[in-house]
Structures are given as C-alpha cells and as structure tokens.
XYZ file of C-alpha atoms in Angstrom:
681
model
C 7.539 -38.969 69.637
C 9.487 -41.280 67.505
C 10.493 -44.035 70.025
C 7.237 -45.126 70.048
C 6.093 -45.767 65.990
C 6.712 -48.925 64.256
C 6.576 -48.335 60.735
C 5.541 -51.399 58.155
C 5.525 -51.527 54.275
C 5.103 -55.055 53.388
C 1.688 -55.875 52.809
C -0.738 -52.432 53.340
C 1.279 -49.420 54.446
C 0.953 -49.325 58.296
C 1.872 -47.399 61.303
C 1.495 -47.981 65.062
C 2.172 -45.938 67.863
C 2.452 -48.211 71.360
C 0.572 -51.205 69.262
C -2.273 -48.557 68.546
C -2.945 -48.402 64.820
C -2.505 -44.748 63.247
C -5.116 -44.057 60.405
C -3.711 -42.437 57.734
C -6.429 -42.672 55.128
C -5.645 -40.304 52.250
C -4.518 -42.533 49.483
C -1.997 -38.934 48.518
C -0.564 -39.130 52.096
C 0.107 -42.523 51.944
C 2.011 -42.471 48.912
C 4.163 -39.824 50.223
C 4.917 -42.122 53.107
C 6.037 -45.031 51.437
C 7.971 -43.351 49.313
C 9.864 -41.544 52.223
C 10.118 -44.782 53.837
C 11.809 -46.670 50.890
C 14.516 -44.416 51.260
C 14.190 -44.017 55.291
C 16.878 -41.261 56.729
C 17.914 -40.605 52.843
C 16.646 -37.661 51.169
C 13.619 -37.598 48.243
C 13.604 -34.292 46.520
C 10.356 -32.241 46.098
C 10.528 -33.404 42.403
C 10.569 -36.787 43.111
C 7.495 -36.714 45.488
C 5.483 -35.097 43.097
C 6.334 -37.604 40.309
C 5.099 -40.476 42.523
C 2.229 -38.653 42.921
C 1.363 -36.788 39.849
C 3.589 -39.097 37.319
C 3.892 -36.680 34.511
C 1.001 -34.249 35.104
C 1.273 -32.469 38.193
C -1.498 -29.857 38.814
C -0.144 -25.960 38.799
C 0.070 -26.015 42.712
C 1.556 -29.640 42.975
C 4.497 -27.980 45.028
C 2.221 -26.158 47.617
C 0.339 -29.335 47.796
C 3.396 -31.754 48.541
C 3.842 -29.318 51.031
C 0.618 -29.521 52.716
C 0.734 -33.305 53.071
C 3.774 -33.272 54.505
C 2.441 -30.855 57.464
C -0.727 -33.266 57.769
C 1.947 -36.296 57.961
C 4.065 -34.419 60.749
C 1.016 -33.797 62.702
C 0.445 -37.451 62.680
C 3.680 -38.798 63.023
C 5.481 -35.680 64.587
C 8.097 -33.236 63.489
C 10.932 -34.792 64.790
C 10.255 -37.817 62.154
C 9.200 -36.449 58.863
C 12.030 -33.950 58.703
C 13.032 -30.823 55.740
C 16.272 -30.994 54.521
C 18.254 -28.871 52.077
C 16.913 -30.197 48.824
C 13.684 -32.172 49.848
C 12.091 -34.122 52.716
C 13.508 -37.260 55.008
C 12.164 -39.750 57.332
C 13.958 -40.458 60.278
C 13.971 -43.581 62.199
C 15.758 -46.072 63.942
C 16.177 -49.159 61.734
C 14.275 -51.377 64.432
C 10.983 -49.582 63.596
C 10.731 -50.583 59.897
C 9.933 -54.303 58.921
C 12.036 -52.727 55.510
C 15.084 -52.638 57.600
C 14.542 -56.032 59.731
C 14.063 -57.957 56.787
C 17.033 -56.365 55.019
C 19.702 -56.994 58.051
C 18.003 -61.192 58.731
C 18.456 -61.014 54.823
C 21.603 -59.895 54.434
C 23.201 -62.483 57.494
C 20.859 -65.836 55.603
C 22.625 -64.794 52.515
C 26.463 -64.779 54.288
C 25.336 -68.038 56.434
C 26.552 -71.391 54.920
C 25.163 -73.687 57.913
C 22.142 -74.949 56.327
C 19.771 -75.686 59.264
C 20.896 -71.960 59.869
C 20.821 -70.363 56.974
C 16.937 -71.675 56.662
C 16.047 -70.309 60.011
C 17.530 -66.916 58.637
C 15.776 -66.697 55.858
C 12.998 -68.273 57.367
C 12.993 -65.253 60.153
C 13.559 -62.445 57.302
C 10.324 -63.486 55.591
C 8.531 -63.257 58.761
C 9.316 -59.516 59.115
C 7.144 -58.953 56.041
C 3.329 -59.733 55.842
C 3.279 -60.241 51.938
C 3.558 -58.272 48.740
C 4.842 -54.841 49.318
C 3.015 -51.840 48.617
C 0.048 -53.329 47.940
C -2.240 -50.876 48.659
C -0.216 -47.456 47.277
C -1.585 -45.921 44.428
C 0.836 -44.657 42.943
C 2.327 -46.387 39.475
C 5.539 -44.662 39.194
C 6.722 -45.705 42.638
C 5.591 -49.557 41.429
C 7.561 -49.115 38.904
C 10.852 -47.693 40.761
C 11.497 -48.188 44.264
C 8.608 -50.611 44.540
C 9.889 -52.704 41.665
C 13.474 -53.390 43.447
C 11.619 -54.508 46.613
C 9.218 -56.334 45.143
C 12.062 -58.332 43.391
C 14.153 -58.742 46.383
C 11.194 -59.991 48.221
C 10.879 -62.937 45.265
C 14.526 -63.456 45.503
C 14.250 -63.677 49.528
C 11.218 -66.209 48.895
C 12.563 -68.384 46.578
C 16.024 -68.614 48.630
C 13.990 -69.247 51.560
C 12.384 -72.388 49.562
C 16.016 -73.771 48.656
C 17.241 -72.744 52.196
C 14.218 -75.021 53.108
C 14.791 -78.136 50.784
C 18.453 -78.039 51.548
C 17.457 -79.492 54.824
C 14.240 -82.017 53.981
C 11.120 -79.371 54.578
C 10.091 -79.827 51.026
C 6.273 -80.408 52.062
C 6.524 -77.088 54.451
C 7.637 -74.846 51.245
C 4.243 -75.593 48.945
C 2.056 -73.651 49.941
C 3.990 -70.547 49.711
C 5.022 -71.691 46.610
C 1.711 -71.942 44.723
C 0.992 -69.061 46.072
C 4.403 -67.203 44.347
C 3.506 -68.933 40.986
C -0.523 -67.905 41.290
C 0.179 -64.020 41.844
C 3.618 -64.199 39.424
C 2.497 -66.957 36.721
C 5.246 -65.747 34.156
C 8.060 -66.357 37.222
C 9.860 -69.403 36.036
C 12.287 -69.664 38.672
C 9.232 -69.859 40.821
C 7.418 -72.687 38.871
C 10.540 -74.569 38.924
C 11.018 -74.667 42.461
C 7.441 -75.786 42.958
C 8.209 -78.076 41.077
C 11.187 -79.463 42.864
C 9.868 -79.271 46.152
C 6.918 -81.317 44.770
C 8.527 -84.295 43.738
C 11.420 -84.455 46.328
C 8.021 -84.761 49.021
C 7.551 -88.215 46.628
C 4.423 -86.187 44.441
C 6.757 -86.697 41.037
C 3.227 -87.165 38.630
C 2.070 -83.262 40.317
C 5.443 -82.088 39.667
C 5.439 -82.833 35.957
C 1.680 -81.286 35.634
C 2.998 -78.473 37.075
C 5.742 -78.352 34.421
C 3.042 -78.780 31.784
C 0.564 -76.187 33.396
C 3.520 -73.900 33.476
C 4.382 -74.534 29.480
C 0.732 -74.196 28.456
C 0.799 -70.578 30.500
C 3.806 -69.305 28.739
C 3.055 -70.625 25.284
C -0.696 -69.307 25.533
C -0.230 -66.187 27.172
C 3.613 -64.975 25.588
C 4.071 -67.185 22.966
C 7.713 -68.739 24.238
C 8.547 -72.340 25.230
C 10.119 -72.650 29.072
C 13.379 -71.571 29.672
C 16.619 -73.862 29.941
C 16.387 -74.362 34.224
C 12.886 -75.298 33.798
C 13.287 -77.616 30.860
C 16.273 -79.170 32.748
C 14.301 -79.820 36.323
C 11.801 -81.218 34.279
C 14.428 -83.722 32.412
C 15.423 -84.344 36.279
C 12.364 -85.095 37.175
C 11.310 -87.747 34.314
C 15.031 -89.422 34.421
C 15.301 -89.665 38.298
C 13.449 -91.925 40.623
C 10.044 -90.568 42.329
C 10.860 -89.014 45.527
C 10.273 -91.493 48.592
C 10.084 -89.984 52.399
C 13.280 -91.586 53.065
C 15.233 -89.696 50.813
C 16.439 -89.259 47.871
C 18.534 -86.629 45.301
C 16.107 -83.250 44.025
C 16.479 -82.252 40.590
C 19.726 -80.210 40.278
C 18.267 -77.024 38.263
C 16.708 -75.423 41.600
C 18.415 -77.022 44.230
C 19.927 -74.799 46.910
C 23.641 -75.324 48.180
C 24.098 -78.526 50.126
C 20.494 -79.733 48.641
C 21.856 -82.944 47.178
C 21.653 -85.234 50.210
C 19.232 -83.629 52.393
C 15.975 -86.001 53.418
C 12.710 -85.104 52.508
C 8.915 -84.834 53.360
C 6.779 -87.770 53.059
C 3.593 -87.290 50.498
C 1.179 -86.356 53.087
C 1.574 -82.833 51.679
C 1.307 -81.699 55.575
C 0.830 -78.209 55.855
C -0.591 -77.231 52.170
C -3.996 -76.928 53.141
C -6.486 -77.806 50.334
C -5.213 -77.743 46.494
C -7.207 -76.009 43.652
C -8.884 -78.028 41.164
C -7.484 -77.324 37.752
C -8.737 -79.871 35.571
C -12.514 -80.497 34.428
C -13.252 -83.927 36.648
C -14.942 -83.592 39.911
C -16.233 -80.544 39.111
C -19.743 -79.526 40.868
C -22.448 -77.505 38.426
C -21.619 -74.158 37.131
C -22.202 -71.682 40.132
C -24.418 -68.640 38.829
C -25.381 -65.839 41.504
C -26.185 -63.456 39.424
C -29.023 -61.169 40.568
C -32.162 -60.799 38.137
C -31.601 -58.107 35.248
C -33.686 -55.063 35.284
C -35.746 -54.920 31.144
C -36.599 -51.640 31.850
C -32.989 -50.243 31.858
C -31.948 -48.204 28.557
C -27.933 -47.652 27.533
C -27.815 -49.579 24.420
C -24.928 -47.815 23.299
C -22.773 -47.877 26.460
C -23.942 -51.667 27.011
C -23.645 -52.998 23.144
C -19.889 -51.288 23.850
C -19.142 -53.494 27.371
C -21.029 -56.870 25.859
C -18.452 -56.503 23.148
C -15.532 -56.812 25.037
C -16.374 -59.609 27.190
C -17.110 -61.293 24.161
C -13.790 -61.658 23.241
C -14.059 -65.198 22.465
C -13.579 -66.963 18.562
C -16.727 -68.709 17.233
C -15.052 -71.982 17.592
C -14.819 -71.587 21.544
C -11.121 -71.014 21.810
C -9.931 -68.908 25.192
C -9.324 -65.166 24.704
C -5.312 -64.506 25.097
C -6.276 -62.219 27.312
C -7.783 -61.559 31.027
C -10.515 -58.904 30.706
C -11.690 -56.706 33.781
C -14.117 -53.475 33.141
C -14.297 -51.130 36.399
C -17.421 -49.286 35.576
C -17.391 -46.307 37.992
C -19.372 -42.625 38.529
C -21.533 -41.497 40.834
C -24.095 -42.408 43.404
C -27.096 -43.845 41.535
C -26.005 -43.798 38.300
C -27.032 -47.753 37.415
C -23.329 -49.034 37.740
C -24.569 -52.295 39.122
C -27.877 -52.238 37.106
C -25.215 -52.272 33.950
C -23.017 -54.622 35.455
C -25.551 -57.288 36.101
C -27.455 -56.739 32.736
C -24.003 -57.048 30.670
C -23.250 -59.994 32.761
C -26.348 -61.723 31.755
C -26.053 -61.060 28.218
C -22.580 -62.567 27.992
C -23.704 -65.469 30.138
C -23.091 -68.200 27.545
C -19.848 -66.740 26.928
C -18.691 -68.278 30.822
C -20.199 -71.483 30.769
C -18.495 -72.448 34.132
C -20.298 -69.869 36.151
C -21.371 -66.229 37.105
C -20.763 -65.062 40.483
C -21.857 -61.945 42.009
C -20.640 -60.662 45.478
C -21.200 -57.099 46.968
C -18.368 -55.594 48.556
C -20.120 -53.870 50.578
C -21.899 -54.788 54.214
C -23.626 -52.508 55.837
C -22.000 -49.203 56.795
C -18.598 -50.479 55.512
C -16.697 -52.746 53.487
C -15.657 -56.180 53.357
C -12.054 -57.861 53.923
C -10.912 -59.515 50.707
C -10.251 -62.685 52.554
C -14.312 -62.960 53.619
C -14.792 -61.900 50.040
C -12.782 -64.930 48.805
C -14.200 -67.069 51.253
C -17.162 -66.627 49.814
C -16.247 -67.072 45.937
C -14.027 -70.318 47.033
C -17.098 -71.681 48.649
C -19.582 -70.508 45.182
C -16.918 -72.876 43.266
C -17.580 -75.771 45.519
C -15.146 -76.010 48.240
C -16.426 -77.366 51.160
C -16.570 -74.474 54.420
C -14.389 -76.750 56.478
C -11.324 -76.857 53.415
C -11.289 -72.918 53.092
C -7.583 -72.141 53.792
C -7.127 -70.031 56.847
C -4.045 -68.512 55.811
C -4.558 -65.643 53.426
C -1.746 -65.996 50.595
C -3.605 -70.426 50.617
C -6.861 -68.863 50.100
C -5.638 -66.727 47.517
C -3.709 -69.306 45.638
C -6.843 -71.616 45.938
C -9.064 -69.148 44.168
C -6.839 -68.626 41.115
C -6.776 -72.095 41.130
C -9.747 -73.092 41.029
C -10.624 -70.450 38.313
C -7.598 -71.641 35.881
C -8.829 -73.105 32.431
C -12.528 -72.348 33.191
C -14.208 -69.276 31.973
C -16.433 -67.656 34.944
C -17.308 -64.410 35.008
C -17.128 -62.404 38.283
C -19.174 -59.351 39.327
C -17.652 -57.292 42.462
C -19.892 -54.535 42.987
C -19.359 -51.427 45.113
C -14.943 -51.671 45.449
C -13.216 -49.471 47.838
C -10.199 -49.068 46.507
C -7.686 -51.522 44.363
C -6.262 -52.960 47.319
C -9.240 -54.185 48.362
C -10.023 -55.726 44.859
C -6.498 -57.285 43.811
C -6.564 -60.594 45.687
C -10.416 -61.069 43.979
C -9.421 -61.046 40.547
C -8.988 -63.920 38.320
C -5.804 -64.364 36.769
C -6.579 -66.686 34.456
C -7.079 -65.505 30.890
C -10.005 -67.580 30.455
C -12.243 -65.605 33.294
C -13.085 -61.837 33.119
C -14.080 -59.559 36.244
C -16.275 -56.553 36.106
C -16.095 -54.058 39.123
C -18.057 -50.911 40.137
C -16.903 -48.361 42.232
C -17.440 -45.224 43.003
C -13.903 -43.938 42.218
C -12.091 -44.723 39.316
C -9.748 -47.764 39.672
C -6.580 -46.411 37.927
C -4.260 -48.275 39.371
C -5.875 -51.965 37.966
C -3.378 -52.556 35.775
C -5.093 -54.182 32.176
C -8.299 -52.751 33.102
C -11.235 -51.048 30.842
C -12.230 -48.132 32.735
C -15.818 -46.880 31.644
C -17.379 -44.025 33.564
C -21.041 -43.741 34.147
C -22.906 -40.280 33.911
C -25.944 -39.071 33.690
C -29.185 -40.115 31.224
C -29.629 -37.849 28.259
C -33.032 -36.286 28.548
C -34.077 -39.149 25.912
C -32.635 -42.091 27.438
C -34.784 -40.908 30.867
C -37.966 -40.732 28.922
C -37.279 -44.549 27.513
C -36.807 -45.312 30.665
C -39.749 -44.211 32.285
C -41.844 -45.318 29.463
C -40.554 -48.926 29.652
C -41.605 -49.108 33.284
C -45.168 -47.241 33.347
C -45.847 -47.849 29.559
C -45.587 -45.389 26.837
C -49.208 -44.745 26.632
C -48.793 -42.839 29.980
C -46.122 -40.612 28.794
C -47.473 -39.907 25.686
C -50.734 -38.801 27.195
C -48.420 -36.408 29.442
C -45.607 -35.495 27.862
C -45.402 -32.078 30.026
C -45.489 -33.405 32.801
C -43.211 -36.008 32.170
C -40.177 -33.768 31.015
C -40.708 -31.974 34.627
C -39.981 -35.397 36.022
C -37.010 -36.060 34.137
C -36.236 -32.603 35.146
C -36.965 -33.154 38.287
C -34.471 -35.981 38.755
C -31.326 -34.016 37.222
C -31.633 -37.382 34.679
C -30.387 -39.183 37.353
C -31.734 -43.302 36.685
C -32.047 -44.018 40.377
C -34.197 -40.940 40.844
C -36.022 -41.852 37.170
C -36.471 -45.726 38.526
C -37.723 -44.550 41.651
C -40.287 -42.039 39.702
C -41.445 -45.137 37.734
C -42.019 -46.937 40.381
C -44.043 -44.975 42.461
C -45.837 -43.962 39.490
C -46.650 -48.216 38.739
C -47.751 -48.533 42.347
C -50.519 -45.519 41.490
C -52.330 -46.075 38.297
C -54.876 -44.030 39.492
C -52.165 -41.391 39.354
C -50.989 -38.838 36.468
C -47.875 -37.843 35.868
C -48.571 -34.353 36.780
C -49.535 -34.999 40.535
C -46.205 -36.623 41.251
C -44.342 -33.309 38.990
C -45.909 -31.024 41.487
C -45.025 -33.375 44.684
C -41.593 -32.715 43.010
C -41.279 -29.178 42.670
C -40.552 -28.855 45.762
C -37.134 -28.180 47.016
C -37.682 -29.129 50.831
C -40.053 -32.447 50.047
C -37.933 -33.919 46.773
C -35.878 -36.139 48.480
C -38.473 -37.386 50.785
C -40.321 -38.192 47.297
C -37.795 -39.868 45.833
C -37.899 -43.162 47.969
C -39.467 -46.274 47.144
C -39.463 -49.738 48.933
C -35.436 -49.888 49.574
C -34.550 -47.690 47.039
C -33.940 -43.899 48.121
C -31.685 -41.540 46.559
C -30.831 -39.831 49.552
C -29.488 -43.013 51.233
C -27.361 -43.772 47.675
C -25.830 -40.091 48.328
C -25.010 -41.177 51.990
C -22.630 -43.719 51.174
C -20.278 -41.740 49.311
C -20.920 -38.883 52.132
C -19.596 -41.887 54.477
C -17.058 -42.682 52.183
C -15.336 -38.433 53.446
C -13.072 -37.511 56.125
C -13.938 -34.664 58.513
C -12.949 -31.960 56.444
C -14.130 -32.879 53.079
C -17.647 -33.602 54.816
C -17.460 -29.596 55.931
C -16.424 -28.679 52.982
C -19.215 -31.216 50.924
C -22.155 -29.245 53.626
C -21.179 -25.552 53.516
C -20.335 -25.125 49.717
C -23.572 -26.038 49.169
C -25.021 -22.630 50.813
C -23.355 -20.838 47.215
C -26.024 -21.021 44.411
C -23.786 -20.460 41.792
C -23.629 -22.518 38.634
C -19.714 -23.300 39.545
C -17.207 -21.888 41.673
C -13.710 -21.470 41.437
C -11.020 -22.799 44.005
C -10.388 -19.657 45.666
C -14.188 -18.988 46.615
C -14.480 -22.143 47.795
C -11.096 -21.979 50.091
C -12.427 -18.419 51.171
C -16.097 -19.952 52.317
C -13.975 -22.910 53.957
C -11.650 -20.199 55.523
C -8.540 -22.534 53.939
C -5.100 -22.173 51.854
C -5.810 -22.736 48.230
C -3.672 -25.797 48.159
C -5.905 -27.388 51.250
C -9.833 -26.693 49.597
C -8.408 -28.014 45.907
C -7.611 -30.717 47.843
C -10.848 -31.494 49.423
C -12.189 -30.270 46.241
C -10.633 -33.243 43.873
C -11.401 -35.664 46.861
C -15.456 -34.650 46.867
C -15.358 -34.739 42.814
C -12.957 -38.425 42.773
C -16.542 -39.725 45.188
C -18.497 -37.468 42.245
C -20.139 -35.869 45.069
C -19.174 -32.320 42.861
C -18.237 -32.201 39.176
C -15.590 -30.542 37.406
C -14.911 -28.868 34.268
C -12.269 -26.348 32.657
C -13.636 -23.163 31.735
C -11.578 -21.477 29.547
C -10.384 -18.406 30.720
C -11.578 -18.954 34.123
C -9.986 -22.064 34.791
C -11.574 -25.304 36.864
C -14.826 -24.859 38.094
C -17.115 -27.115 40.418
C -20.392 -27.618 40.469
C -23.302 -29.929 42.286
C -25.960 -31.932 40.851
C -29.315 -30.558 41.801
C -30.235 -33.079 44.000
C -26.849 -33.682 45.522
C -26.867 -29.791 46.147
C -30.104 -30.689 48.165
C -28.700 -33.455 50.108
C -25.849 -31.209 51.353
C -27.952 -28.458 51.735
C -29.969 -30.877 54.362
C -26.881 -31.910 56.358
C -25.472 -28.360 56.670
C -28.724 -27.280 58.178
C -28.507 -30.548 60.265
C -24.867 -30.561 61.593
C -23.446 -27.120 60.489
C -24.259 -23.510 63.009
C -25.465 -20.811 61.782
C -22.352 -18.512 62.438
C -20.605 -21.303 60.285
C -22.931 -21.156 57.488
C -22.820 -17.438 57.940
C -19.358 -17.357 58.128
C -18.899 -19.510 54.720
C -21.007 -17.391 52.884
C -19.736 -14.002 53.859
C -16.437 -15.218 53.157
C -17.282 -16.623 49.638
C -18.788 -12.881 48.929
C -15.819 -11.384 49.995
C -13.598 -13.690 47.670
C -16.020 -13.025 44.757
C -15.478 -9.604 44.849
C -11.531 -9.782 44.914
C -10.454 -8.839 48.181
C -6.945 -9.061 48.882
C -5.680 -12.161 49.867
C -6.529 -13.135 53.755
C -8.941 -10.522 54.197
C -11.525 -12.627 55.237
C -14.935 -11.476 56.821
C -14.421 -12.874 60.446
C -17.286 -15.333 60.889
C -20.529 -13.981 62.587
C -23.835 -14.416 62.148
C -25.461 -11.392 61.339
C -27.309 -12.773 58.133
C -31.074 -13.634 58.389
C -31.355 -17.390 58.664
C -33.430 -19.165 56.013
C -33.996 -22.727 55.275
C -32.747 -25.246 52.722
C -34.568 -23.803 50.337
C -34.193 -20.263 51.143
C -32.067 -17.957 49.413
C -30.370 -14.996 51.060
C -28.091 -11.967 50.058
C -24.544 -11.146 52.484
C -24.522 -8.908 54.981
C -23.236 -5.623 53.434
C -23.596 -6.668 50.079
C -27.262 -5.805 48.980
C -28.663 -9.050 46.721
C -29.579 -6.649 44.097
C -25.871 -5.940 43.885
C -24.813 -9.625 43.709
C -23.811 -10.744 39.845
C -26.729 -12.411 37.978
C -25.477 -15.862 38.679
C -24.576 -15.411 41.795
C -26.777 -16.365 44.950
C -26.446 -17.509 48.320
C -28.098 -19.886 50.801
C -26.954 -18.668 54.708
C-alpha cells in the first residue's frame, strides 16, 4: 500500500513501511528507484533509465533487464507505486512521503520569509528533513552528474543559507560544526570557507578565522593553481580591519552576511556545540601511528607490486608534497592475495608517509562495519582521546579529515563492501593516500586507480612455493610441484596453504600431499592450515549474495562444461534470459564466476576449479535431488536447442551421484553428449 511508505534520498537511499526498513539490496534496483524518486510523479523514459544504469555502454538485453528491475521494485513497493506510462515509468507518491519534497517545501517557505528568527527556523527545519549528502550509496555516475548534481547544489546552497540565517540572529557557534564538515567534504567551495571564517570571527575567534583563510588559500593554490576569489578576499580584509568579535555583539564581515545580519548579537568564544577541533599544525602531535600487519616475505608478484609502489611514491626527491591524492583499489576473487599485496606495498612505501600508516579491517565477523565505527578507530589511532570522539557523523568526518590535513599518512582499508562504506574513510588531503581492497571493483570512487588481482602464473606459483619450503625441496620433485600448482588452480591462498602444510611436515614428500589433493571430494578439506582455508575464504563472497544468486551459484556447478552461455544457465535455473543474466553478472562481480567473450558464441561463463568444488558441496547440502536433476535436464534441453520455453519438468529420474560423480541426463545417453559437455546430478 502506498499510504504507509516513506522514502529518503538524502544520505543512503531508504524505504520504510510502517516504520520498518524495506531491504533493496541490489545496486541496480536502487539506481532505478533513486532516478524515479528524484523526479517523483513525473515520467522517465526507458532510455533515460538505461543511461542512468549503464551509461553509454548498455548490454544488448538492457530493455528487458530494466523491465525485470521494474517488476521487482513493484513486488517490493506495490504496483500502484511504480507505474507504467506511455513513454516510460514513474513513481506516484504524495509529497509528505518523500524527504526531498518536504525539504523543497520548507526551503521555499524559508526563502520567502523576511523575519530573521522565523527564517532561521524554516531553514533549520528544511535541513532536518535531510540526513546529509544525497544519494551517497547510489552507484550511478550519470545520475550523480545529472539530477543528482542539481540536488547536491541545492542542498549545499540551503546549508549556506541556513548558516547565514542563524548568524543573523546571533547563533554563530552553533553553525561551526556543520560548516567545518562542509569545507571538509567540499574543499574547493569558497562560499563555504567564507561563511566558516565569518562564523569564527563573529564568535570572537579572529585568529582562527584568519588561519582558516590561509588554509583555504593554500588549498586553492596547491590544488587548483588559483588565488581566492573576490568574496573570500573581501571577508579576509574585513576580519583584518574590523575589531575582534566579542560575546556582547559587534558587526560581521559583509561579504557573506545574511540579510538583517549587520547588528545581530553573536555567541561567546567557548565553542559551545562545536565538538573537538581538528589538529592541523605539527605542534602537539603524538608519535606517528603504525598499525600495519607484518608483511609476507614469500609473496611473489614483482611486476604488479612494483607498479603499485611507484604510484604511491609520487613525491619529489626534495620531499615536496604530491599535487593530487592517491587512492588504489585492489579488487579480485577471494584468495588472490589482495590483503597481502596491500600490506606489502604499504610497508614498501612507509618512508614516503612518515606521519603514519594505518590499517583497518572493514569486515567484522559475518558483517561489514559501519563507517562511523571505522572512523572512531582511525581518529583514536591518530591521537584523539576516546572521550573526545564526536558522536555526530558529520563532525567525526570533519575531525578525521582535519587530522590528516597536511600530514603524510597512508590508510589501508581492507575488505570493503562498496563505495558508500569507503567514501567517508578516504582522506581529502593530497598529502595522504589510501589503498582499498574489495571483492568488487569500486567503480564510482572518483580519481581511483583500479587494479584487478587474478590468478598467479605457473612460474609465480612455483616461486612462492619455493620461497616457503625451500628451492632444493621443490627442485627435487618438479613433477609433484607442478601437480600441486595445478590442484591449487594457481590460487595464491591455496599455494600458501600447501606451502605451510609442507613446511610443518618436513618429512612429507611433495608427492604425498599431491596424492591427498588429487581427490575432488577431499581437496577443500586438505586446503586448510591454521586459520586459513579456501572454503572459508570463498564463503565470504557467497554470503554477499541474495537467495536467487546463491541458488544459481550452487546449481550451475552441476554443468561440467568448460564454459556455458546465458541460455543454458537460464534453462537450468528455470528463469528468463534477462533474470539469469542478472544473476550471472552478479556472480561475476563477486568473482565466483569468470566471464569471457568468445567470438561466434558471445559471453560464456565458467568456474574456477576450486570454486566449482565449493559450489558442488553447497548444492548437495542445500538443494533437493529434484532441483538438481531438474537443472541438469533443463540445461540439456537448452543445449540441444529445444524451442524457447520447452523446458523439461522438474522430476527426479536421474541417478543420484555425489559431488564428484558424473552422469548423463535422462533421455539423452551419455555417449551422445558433445565431447566437452558433461553433468553432475
């Protein structure tokens, strides 16, 4: 029902029914919903939505896939909420149901009001409808550059107008936390810097106001090569020539004064409500924090490692600061060595970051940490006492970025969920850098170098094994060493585990462990040592999937093909092609499947051998025999090009075999299968 729904586009996109949060976990679904909400009760064409979703490179099935997204949004929200129009789609809601509409209504009233106290109240009420920067968790570059950019500018202007109105009635100290957060998030916005200077001046903190001007001027000069504009310079001159603001009232600089602000009374210099202020200068700093884990000497990827180190060593020989901030995103499948690479690179460049190297895990247990929790850990590591950590998120972000300003600190963020989790944790200062690891590419983090880590080469695998157990031992059993690399699928984590097991057992021959890994049934049980395990590592990506994607991951492992197309997967799963393609793309993004374009047959999907074994274990544990047999039969029907929709009914007639067994499909002799085609049921 429509009348019990509430929508928020400020901060993270949220939907509530009767006060209960409705989960919309799929990023593409959130993009569609956000685009519709920004133009609530107006029509968006299918072409506009496709551009918001995929930019200039939509898939061939874009229109069908969009229809699937709309259908699933209707299932969650109701068919009377997401409606079809002649030229596209619209979301039909009343103004009070959307925070954006409430914000716009109050903002319009505030802009028309001339009574100072009421004007300030209305601006305050308008901002209270928001939860910060709009669309922070929507991964659509086109949306952020179009309707999202216009909304962001309106929200920023409203925040500045609110500050003007509050200062006009003497509430100068109250605006400082939000203005500090504003210049931290938008460091090149001169109008925000000017208002921060004005607020400090009117609160009797003339020295801080002048220091703020110098900070803004330095930032504009170093980053953009420009001097402050006339308005900011005028505010600076007024502060220099006017008397310092005292608590019993004086005039403010006119450059950014709101209407009616010329003679309002100000606040004292106590800083009431401002929270802890960032430490920018060098005086009083604690010793440089260093929380990196130990580096692994055995890891061997010299080419990639050298490239990453060079990118982070963007410092001239005389020690001058970098001109642009650096962010590296290392992404790839579980077990490919993202954390190991990040830590090795961080150790290698530690002399470039003498003010500290901080490492934080973004995942705890089975869940991901909230940005505020991580920020609290970071500011405490940077010397802030636990009792001085701000409770307000915006103040916490401002404090963190202020502490990093003009300091050379490297931040390693390990195991990111998505861009929304990472953005508040990235330093804004060009003197700092961040290395972020994730399963999926964090594609909407602007100004980021993305590096995918894949499997090792056979030579790299052998080199890592030799570094762990000794070159003599490997050279003595070259054939067995090659078998170990093959059974590990050149996965770095598996190679590390094999090396550690052999190191613990110097009396074992390499051939002994190779024989133990030969069995498909036992391989994942063998690939465990201490707290490391291939099965446990793969479970992280599996846990991030929703129920339909998990089902697809499990059942498609029964297809013993080198690779398979969408149509075969769709048949096996009993889904339309567009729904199946969506699930396959999600599995590919989590690196649980590989995708390659094959000339003449289009995109084909495949499993890494160890990933297939893990998926097979799951399907025999979770899925019924009827489901497994039905998937095999329907895949065979599609392989032999049966007419669309002519899928074999789900029935358990094939013989049951274990995860490592093989069987033909009922009605199709195994001998009749193409050479590369087989199935496990």
